[in-house]
Amino acid sequence: KNEVEQSPQNLTAQEGEFITINCSYSVGISALHWLQQHPGGGIVSLFMLSSGKKKHGRLIATINIQEKHSSLHITASHPRDSAVYICAVRSSFGNKLVFGAGTILRVKS
Amino acid sequence: DAGVTQSPTHLIKTRGQQVTLRCSPKSGHDTVSWYQQALGQGPQFIFQYYEEEERQRGNFPDRFSGHQFPNYSSELNVNALLLGDSALYLCASSLVGHQNTEAFFGQGTRLTVV
Protein backbone atom coordinates (compact mmCIF):
# COMPACT_ATOMS: atom_id res chain seq x y z
CA LYS A 1 0.00 0.00 0.00
CA ASN A 2 1.34 3.43 -0.94
CA GLU A 3 2.02 5.85 1.87
CA VAL A 4 -0.05 8.50 0.07
CA GLU A 5 -3.26 7.58 -1.73
CA GLN A 6 -5.29 9.95 -3.88
CA SER A 7 -8.78 9.63 -5.25
CA PRO A 8 -10.12 9.77 -7.81
CA GLN A 9 -7.35 8.99 -10.28
CA ASN A 10 -9.25 10.68 -13.09
CA LEU A 11 -11.99 13.28 -12.90
CA THR A 12 -13.99 14.95 -15.65
CA ALA A 13 -16.26 17.83 -14.72
CA GLN A 14 -18.42 20.38 -16.46
CA GLU A 15 -17.48 24.03 -16.16
CA GLY A 16 -18.95 25.50 -12.98
CA GLU A 17 -19.06 22.26 -11.02
CA PHE A 18 -17.72 21.91 -7.48
CA ILE A 19 -14.77 19.51 -7.43
CA THR A 20 -13.26 17.52 -4.57
CA ILE A 21 -10.00 15.58 -4.66
CA ASN A 22 -9.09 13.43 -1.67
CA CYS A 23 -5.77 12.42 -0.16
CA SER A 24 -5.13 9.86 2.58
CA TYR A 25 -1.76 9.10 4.10
CA SER A 26 -0.45 6.46 6.44
CA VAL A 27 2.68 8.06 7.93
CA GLY A 28 3.27 10.74 10.52
CA ILE A 29 3.69 14.05 8.79
CA SER A 30 4.90 17.54 9.54
CA ALA A 31 3.12 19.10 6.56
CA LEU A 32 0.97 18.27 3.54
CA HIS A 33 1.25 19.96 0.17
CA TRP A 34 -1.22 20.27 -2.67
CA LEU A 35 0.53 20.78 -5.99
CA GLN A 36 -0.62 21.45 -9.54
CA GLN A 37 1.17 20.05 -12.57
CA HIS A 38 0.38 21.14 -16.11
CA PRO A 39 1.39 19.33 -19.31
CA GLY A 40 5.10 19.98 -19.79
CA GLY A 41 5.86 19.01 -16.24
CA GLY A 42 6.32 22.10 -14.12
CA ILE A 43 4.91 21.80 -10.60
CA VAL A 44 3.34 24.73 -8.79
CA SER A 45 2.63 24.72 -5.08
CA LEU A 46 -1.00 25.49 -4.25
CA PHE A 47 -1.10 24.97 -0.49
CA MET A 48 1.00 23.83 2.42
CA LEU A 49 -1.06 22.64 5.39
CA SER A 50 -0.24 21.37 8.83
CA SER A 51 -3.73 21.85 10.29
CA GLY A 52 -7.16 23.24 9.56
CA LYS A 53 -8.15 24.89 6.32
CA LYS A 54 -6.72 27.32 3.77
CA LYS A 55 -8.41 29.21 0.96
CA HIS A 56 -6.97 30.91 -2.08
CA GLY A 57 -9.38 32.23 -4.63
CA ARG A 58 -11.57 29.35 -5.80
CA LEU A 59 -9.36 26.75 -4.14
CA ILE A 60 -9.88 25.41 -0.63
CA ALA A 61 -7.73 22.84 1.14
CA THR A 62 -8.54 21.09 4.39
CA ILE A 63 -6.69 18.60 6.53
CA ASN A 64 -7.76 16.31 9.37
CA ILE A 65 -4.62 15.23 11.18
CA GLN A 66 -6.40 12.64 13.36
CA GLU A 67 -7.96 10.94 10.34
CA LYS A 68 -4.83 11.42 8.18
CA HIS A 69 -6.92 12.86 5.39
CA SER A 70 -6.91 16.00 3.28
CA SER A 71 -9.19 17.36 0.59
CA LEU A 72 -8.71 19.90 -2.17
CA HIS A 73 -11.86 21.64 -3.35
CA ILE A 74 -12.30 23.75 -6.47
CA THR A 75 -15.40 25.93 -6.60
CA ALA A 76 -16.90 27.13 -9.88
CA SER A 77 -14.47 25.02 -11.91
CA HIS A 78 -13.13 26.35 -15.19
CA PRO A 79 -11.38 24.66 -18.14
CA ARG A 80 -8.13 26.38 -17.14
CA ASP A 81 -8.24 24.31 -13.92
CA SER A 82 -7.53 21.22 -16.05
CA ALA A 83 -4.26 19.78 -14.75
CA VAL A 84 -2.85 17.04 -12.57
CA TYR A 85 -3.31 17.70 -8.87
CA ILE A 86 -0.83 16.01 -6.58
CA CYS A 87 -0.87 15.53 -2.84
CA ALA A 88 2.53 15.26 -1.14
CA VAL A 89 3.42 14.82 2.52
CA ARG A 90 6.56 15.73 4.35
CA SER A 91 7.38 12.94 6.74
CA SER A 92 7.89 13.66 10.42
CA PHE A 93 11.13 11.69 10.11
CA GLY A 94 13.29 13.41 7.57
CA ASN A 95 12.85 16.08 5.01
CA LYS A 96 11.76 14.31 1.85
CA LEU A 97 8.37 14.67 0.21
CA VAL A 98 6.31 11.54 -0.48
CA PHE A 99 3.89 12.01 -3.36
CA GLY A 100 0.57 10.57 -4.31
CA ALA A 101 0.08 9.39 -7.89
CA GLY A 102 -1.93 12.46 -8.80
CA THR A 103 -5.48 13.16 -9.95
CA ILE A 104 -5.97 14.05 -13.60
CA LEU A 105 -8.67 16.72 -13.77
CA ARG A 106 -10.36 17.75 -16.99
CA VAL A 107 -12.94 20.52 -16.91
CA LYS A 108 -15.09 20.74 -20.02
CA SER A 109 -16.74 23.93 -21.21
CA ASP B 1 13.86 35.94 -8.50
CA ALA B 2 14.24 33.18 -11.11
CA GLY B 3 12.96 30.45 -8.82
CA VAL B 4 14.30 26.95 -9.33
CA THR B 5 15.86 26.47 -12.75
CA GLN B 6 16.77 23.18 -14.40
CA SER B 7 18.73 22.37 -17.52
CA PRO B 8 18.39 21.01 -20.05
CA THR B 9 14.62 20.90 -20.50
CA HIS B 10 14.70 17.87 -22.77
CA LEU B 11 17.33 15.26 -23.44
CA ILE B 12 17.56 12.10 -25.54
CA LYS B 13 20.23 9.52 -24.69
CA THR B 14 21.09 6.00 -25.77
CA ARG B 15 21.09 2.98 -23.47
CA GLY B 16 24.39 2.63 -21.65
CA GLN B 17 25.26 6.30 -21.89
CA GLN B 18 25.71 8.68 -18.99
CA VAL B 19 23.75 11.87 -18.36
CA THR B 20 24.13 14.93 -16.16
CA LEU B 21 21.19 17.11 -15.19
CA ARG B 22 21.57 20.48 -13.50
CA CYS B 23 19.57 22.48 -10.97
CA SER B 24 19.93 25.96 -9.55
CA PRO B 25 17.90 26.48 -6.38
CA LYS B 26 15.70 29.42 -5.59
CA SER B 27 17.65 32.39 -4.29
CA GLY B 28 18.26 32.01 -0.56
CA HIS B 29 17.72 28.23 -0.55
CA ASP B 30 20.51 25.86 0.45
CA THR B 31 18.96 22.41 0.07
CA VAL B 32 18.25 20.61 -3.19
CA SER B 33 16.14 17.48 -3.60
CA TRP B 34 15.82 15.42 -6.78
CA TYR B 35 12.78 13.43 -7.82
CA GLN B 36 12.03 11.05 -10.70
CA GLN B 37 8.54 11.08 -12.20
CA ALA B 38 7.66 8.25 -14.56
CA LEU B 39 4.78 8.77 -16.94
CA GLY B 40 1.43 8.63 -15.16
CA GLN B 41 2.96 8.38 -11.70
CA GLY B 42 3.77 10.70 -8.84
CA PRO B 43 7.37 11.82 -8.31
CA GLN B 44 9.70 9.49 -6.39
CA PHE B 45 12.44 10.82 -4.10
CA ILE B 46 15.97 10.16 -5.35
CA PHE B 47 18.16 12.06 -2.89
CA GLN B 48 18.72 15.35 -1.13
CA TYR B 49 21.83 17.51 -0.85
CA TYR B 50 22.75 20.01 1.83
CA GLU B 51 26.17 21.49 2.59
CA GLU B 52 27.55 19.66 -0.43
CA GLU B 53 26.70 16.25 1.04
CA GLU B 54 24.01 13.69 0.30
CA ARG B 55 21.76 13.77 3.37
CA GLN B 56 18.94 11.38 2.45
CA ARG B 57 18.51 8.85 -0.30
CA GLY B 58 15.51 7.09 -1.74
CA ASN B 59 15.37 3.61 -3.19
CA PHE B 60 17.51 4.22 -6.26
CA PRO B 61 20.59 2.28 -7.40
CA ASP B 62 24.12 3.59 -7.20
CA ARG B 63 23.94 4.46 -10.90
CA PHE B 64 22.21 7.59 -9.63
CA SER B 65 24.65 9.99 -8.04
CA GLY B 66 24.75 13.66 -7.32
CA HIS B 67 26.75 16.62 -6.32
CA GLN B 68 26.15 19.99 -4.74
CA PHE B 69 28.42 22.95 -5.35
CA PRO B 70 29.38 25.75 -2.94
CA ASN B 71 26.82 28.03 -4.63
CA TYR B 72 24.12 25.42 -3.69
CA SER B 73 23.48 24.38 -7.29
CA SER B 74 23.32 20.65 -7.86
CA GLU B 75 23.86 17.98 -10.47
CA LEU B 76 22.19 14.61 -10.90
CA ASN B 77 24.26 12.01 -12.73
CA VAL B 78 22.91 8.76 -14.07
CA ASN B 79 25.33 6.14 -15.41
CA ALA B 80 24.68 3.13 -17.64
CA LEU B 81 21.29 4.43 -18.69
CA LEU B 82 18.40 1.98 -19.00
CA LEU B 83 15.19 2.40 -20.96
CA GLY B 84 13.39 2.53 -17.61
CA ASP B 85 15.28 5.67 -16.66
CA SER B 86 13.13 7.60 -19.12
CA ALA B 87 11.21 10.05 -16.96
CA LEU B 88 10.76 13.64 -15.90
CA TYR B 89 13.44 14.59 -13.38
CA LEU B 90 12.38 17.30 -10.98
CA CYS B 91 14.46 19.42 -8.67
CA ALA B 92 13.06 21.09 -5.57
CA SER B 93 14.79 23.55 -3.30
CA SER B 94 14.26 24.56 0.29
CA LEU B 95 16.02 26.21 3.21
CA VAL B 96 17.27 23.97 5.99
CA GLY B 97 15.32 24.51 9.20
CA HIS B 98 12.38 25.86 7.21
CA GLN B 99 11.12 22.63 5.73
CA ASN B 100 7.50 23.33 6.48
CA THR B 101 7.18 26.06 3.94
CA GLU B 102 5.93 26.18 0.38
CA ALA B 103 7.61 23.72 -1.95
CA PHE B 104 9.48 25.19 -4.93
CA PHE B 105 10.06 23.04 -7.99
CA GLY B 106 11.84 23.51 -11.27
CA GLN B 107 10.19 22.84 -14.62
CA GLY B 108 11.94 19.51 -14.85
CA THR B 109 14.18 17.78 -17.34
CA ARG B 110 12.48 15.22 -19.55
CA LEU B 111 14.93 12.41 -20.24
CA THR B 112 14.23 9.90 -22.99
CA VAL B 113 16.45 6.83 -23.22
CA VAL B 114 16.32 5.01 -26.56
Coordinates of C-alpha atoms in Angstrom, one line a residue:
Chain A
K1 CA 0.0 0.0 0.0
N2 CA 1.3 3.4 -0.9
E3 CA 2.0 5.8 1.9
V4 CA -0.1 8.5 0.1
E5 CA -3.3 7.6 -1.7
Q6 CA -5.3 9.9 -3.9
S7 CA -8.8 9.6 -5.3
P8 CA -10.1 9.8 -7.8
Q9 CA -7.3 9.0 -10.3
N10 CA -9.3 10.7 -13.1
L11 CA -12.0 13.3 -12.9
T12 CA -14.0 14.9 -15.7
A13 CA -16.3 17.8 -14.7
Q14 CA -18.4 20.4 -16.5
E15 CA -17.5 24.0 -16.2
G16 CA -19.0 25.5 -13.0
E17 CA -19.1 22.3 -11.0
F18 CA -17.7 21.9 -7.5
I19 CA -14.8 19.5 -7.4
T20 CA -13.3 17.5 -4.6
I21 CA -10.0 15.6 -4.7
N22 CA -9.1 13.4 -1.7
C23 CA -5.8 12.4 -0.2
S24 CA -5.1 9.9 2.6
Y25 CA -1.8 9.1 4.1
S26 CA -0.4 6.5 6.4
V27 CA 2.7 8.1 7.9
G28 CA 3.3 10.7 10.5
I29 CA 3.7 14.0 8.8
S30 CA 4.9 17.5 9.5
A31 CA 3.1 19.1 6.6
L32 CA 1.0 18.3 3.5
H33 CA 1.3 20.0 0.2
W34 CA -1.2 20.3 -2.7
L35 CA 0.5 20.8 -6.0
Q36 CA -0.6 21.5 -9.5
Q37 CA 1.2 20.0 -12.6
H38 CA 0.4 21.1 -16.1
P39 CA 1.4 19.3 -19.3
G40 CA 5.1 20.0 -19.8
G41 CA 5.9 19.0 -16.2
G42 CA 6.3 22.1 -14.1
I43 CA 4.9 21.8 -10.6
V44 CA 3.3 24.7 -8.8
S45 CA 2.6 24.7 -5.1
L46 CA -1.0 25.5 -4.2
F47 CA -1.1 25.0 -0.5
M48 CA 1.0 23.8 2.4
L49 CA -1.1 22.6 5.4
S50 CA -0.2 21.4 8.8
S51 CA -3.7 21.8 10.3
G52 CA -7.2 23.2 9.6
K53 CA -8.1 24.9 6.3
K54 CA -6.7 27.3 3.8
K55 CA -8.4 29.2 1.0
H56 CA -7.0 30.9 -2.1
G57 CA -9.4 32.2 -4.6
R58 CA -11.6 29.4 -5.8
L59 CA -9.4 26.7 -4.1
I60 CA -9.9 25.4 -0.6
A61 CA -7.7 22.8 1.1
T62 CA -8.5 21.1 4.4
I63 CA -6.7 18.6 6.5
N64 CA -7.8 16.3 9.4
I65 CA -4.6 15.2 11.2
Q66 CA -6.4 12.6 13.4
E67 CA -8.0 10.9 10.3
K68 CA -4.8 11.4 8.2
H69 CA -6.9 12.9 5.4
S70 CA -6.9 16.0 3.3
S71 CA -9.2 17.4 0.6
L72 CA -8.7 19.9 -2.2
H73 CA -11.9 21.6 -3.4
I74 CA -12.3 23.7 -6.5
T75 CA -15.4 25.9 -6.6
A76 CA -16.9 27.1 -9.9
S77 CA -14.5 25.0 -11.9
H78 CA -13.1 26.4 -15.2
P79 CA -11.4 24.7 -18.1
R80 CA -8.1 26.4 -17.1
D81 CA -8.2 24.3 -13.9
S82 CA -7.5 21.2 -16.1
A83 CA -4.3 19.8 -14.8
V84 CA -2.8 17.0 -12.6
Y85 CA -3.3 17.7 -8.9
I86 CA -0.8 16.0 -6.6
C87 CA -0.9 15.5 -2.8
A88 CA 2.5 15.3 -1.1
V89 CA 3.4 14.8 2.5
R90 CA 6.6 15.7 4.3
S91 CA 7.4 12.9 6.7
S92 CA 7.9 13.7 10.4
F93 CA 11.1 11.7 10.1
G94 CA 13.3 13.4 7.6
N95 CA 12.9 16.1 5.0
K96 CA 11.8 14.3 1.9
L97 CA 8.4 14.7 0.2
V98 CA 6.3 11.5 -0.5
F99 CA 3.9 12.0 -3.4
G100 CA 0.6 10.6 -4.3
A101 CA 0.1 9.4 -7.9
G102 CA -1.9 12.5 -8.8
T103 CA -5.5 13.2 -9.9
I104 CA -6.0 14.1 -13.6
L105 CA -8.7 16.7 -13.8
R106 CA -10.4 17.8 -17.0
V107 CA -12.9 20.5 -16.9
K108 CA -15.1 20.7 -20.0
S109 CA -16.7 23.9 -21.2
Chain B
D1 CA 13.9 35.9 -8.5
A2 CA 14.2 33.2 -11.1
G3 CA 13.0 30.5 -8.8
V4 CA 14.3 27.0 -9.3
T5 CA 15.9 26.5 -12.8
Q6 CA 16.8 23.2 -14.4
S7 CA 18.7 22.4 -17.5
P8 CA 18.4 21.0 -20.0
T9 CA 14.6 20.9 -20.5
H10 CA 14.7 17.9 -22.8
L11 CA 17.3 15.3 -23.4
I12 CA 17.6 12.1 -25.5
K13 CA 20.2 9.5 -24.7
T14 CA 21.1 6.0 -25.8
R15 CA 21.1 3.0 -23.5
G16 CA 24.4 2.6 -21.7
Q17 CA 25.3 6.3 -21.9
Q18 CA 25.7 8.7 -19.0
V19 CA 23.7 11.9 -18.4
T20 CA 24.1 14.9 -16.2
L21 CA 21.2 17.1 -15.2
R22 CA 21.6 20.5 -13.5
C23 CA 19.6 22.5 -11.0
S24 CA 19.9 26.0 -9.5
P25 CA 17.9 26.5 -6.4
K26 CA 15.7 29.4 -5.6
S27 CA 17.7 32.4 -4.3
G28 CA 18.3 32.0 -0.6
H29 CA 17.7 28.2 -0.6
D30 CA 20.5 25.9 0.5
T31 CA 19.0 22.4 0.1
V32 CA 18.2 20.6 -3.2
S33 CA 16.1 17.5 -3.6
W34 CA 15.8 15.4 -6.8
Y35 CA 12.8 13.4 -7.8
Q36 CA 12.0 11.1 -10.7
Q37 CA 8.5 11.1 -12.2
A38 CA 7.7 8.3 -14.6
L39 CA 4.8 8.8 -16.9
G40 CA 1.4 8.6 -15.2
Q41 CA 3.0 8.4 -11.7
G42 CA 3.8 10.7 -8.8
P43 CA 7.4 11.8 -8.3
Q44 CA 9.7 9.5 -6.4
F45 CA 12.4 10.8 -4.1
I46 CA 16.0 10.2 -5.4
F47 CA 18.2 12.1 -2.9
Q48 CA 18.7 15.3 -1.1
Y49 CA 21.8 17.5 -0.9
Y50 CA 22.7 20.0 1.8
E51 CA 26.2 21.5 2.6
E52 CA 27.5 19.7 -0.4
E53 CA 26.7 16.2 1.0
E54 CA 24.0 13.7 0.3
R55 CA 21.8 13.8 3.4
Q56 CA 18.9 11.4 2.5
R57 CA 18.5 8.9 -0.3
G58 CA 15.5 7.1 -1.7
N59 CA 15.4 3.6 -3.2
F60 CA 17.5 4.2 -6.3
P61 CA 20.6 2.3 -7.4
D62 CA 24.1 3.6 -7.2
R63 CA 23.9 4.5 -10.9
F64 CA 22.2 7.6 -9.6
S65 CA 24.7 10.0 -8.0
G66 CA 24.7 13.7 -7.3
H67 CA 26.8 16.6 -6.3
Q68 CA 26.2 20.0 -4.7
F69 CA 28.4 22.9 -5.3
P70 CA 29.4 25.7 -2.9
N71 CA 26.8 28.0 -4.6
Y72 CA 24.1 25.4 -3.7
S73 CA 23.5 24.4 -7.3
S74 CA 23.3 20.7 -7.9
E75 CA 23.9 18.0 -10.5
L76 CA 22.2 14.6 -10.9
N77 CA 24.3 12.0 -12.7
V78 CA 22.9 8.8 -14.1
N79 CA 25.3 6.1 -15.4
A80 CA 24.7 3.1 -17.6
L81 CA 21.3 4.4 -18.7
L82 CA 18.4 2.0 -19.0
L83 CA 15.2 2.4 -21.0
G84 CA 13.4 2.5 -17.6
D85 CA 15.3 5.7 -16.7
S86 CA 13.1 7.6 -19.1
A87 CA 11.2 10.0 -17.0
L88 CA 10.8 13.6 -15.9
Y89 CA 13.4 14.6 -13.4
L90 CA 12.4 17.3 -11.0
C91 CA 14.5 19.4 -8.7
A92 CA 13.1 21.1 -5.6
S93 CA 14.8 23.6 -3.3
S94 CA 14.3 24.6 0.3
L95 CA 16.0 26.2 3.2
V96 CA 17.3 24.0 6.0
G97 CA 15.3 24.5 9.2
H98 CA 12.4 25.9 7.2
Q99 CA 11.1 22.6 5.7
N100 CA 7.5 23.3 6.5
T101 CA 7.2 26.1 3.9
E102 CA 5.9 26.2 0.4
A103 CA 7.6 23.7 -2.0
F104 CA 9.5 25.2 -4.9
F105 CA 10.1 23.0 -8.0
G106 CA 11.8 23.5 -11.3
Q107 CA 10.2 22.8 -14.6
G108 CA 11.9 19.5 -14.8
T109 CA 14.2 17.8 -17.3
R110 CA 12.5 15.2 -19.6
L111 CA 14.9 12.4 -20.2
T112 CA 14.2 9.9 -23.0
V113 CA 16.5 6.8 -23.2
V114 CA 16.3 5.0 -26.6

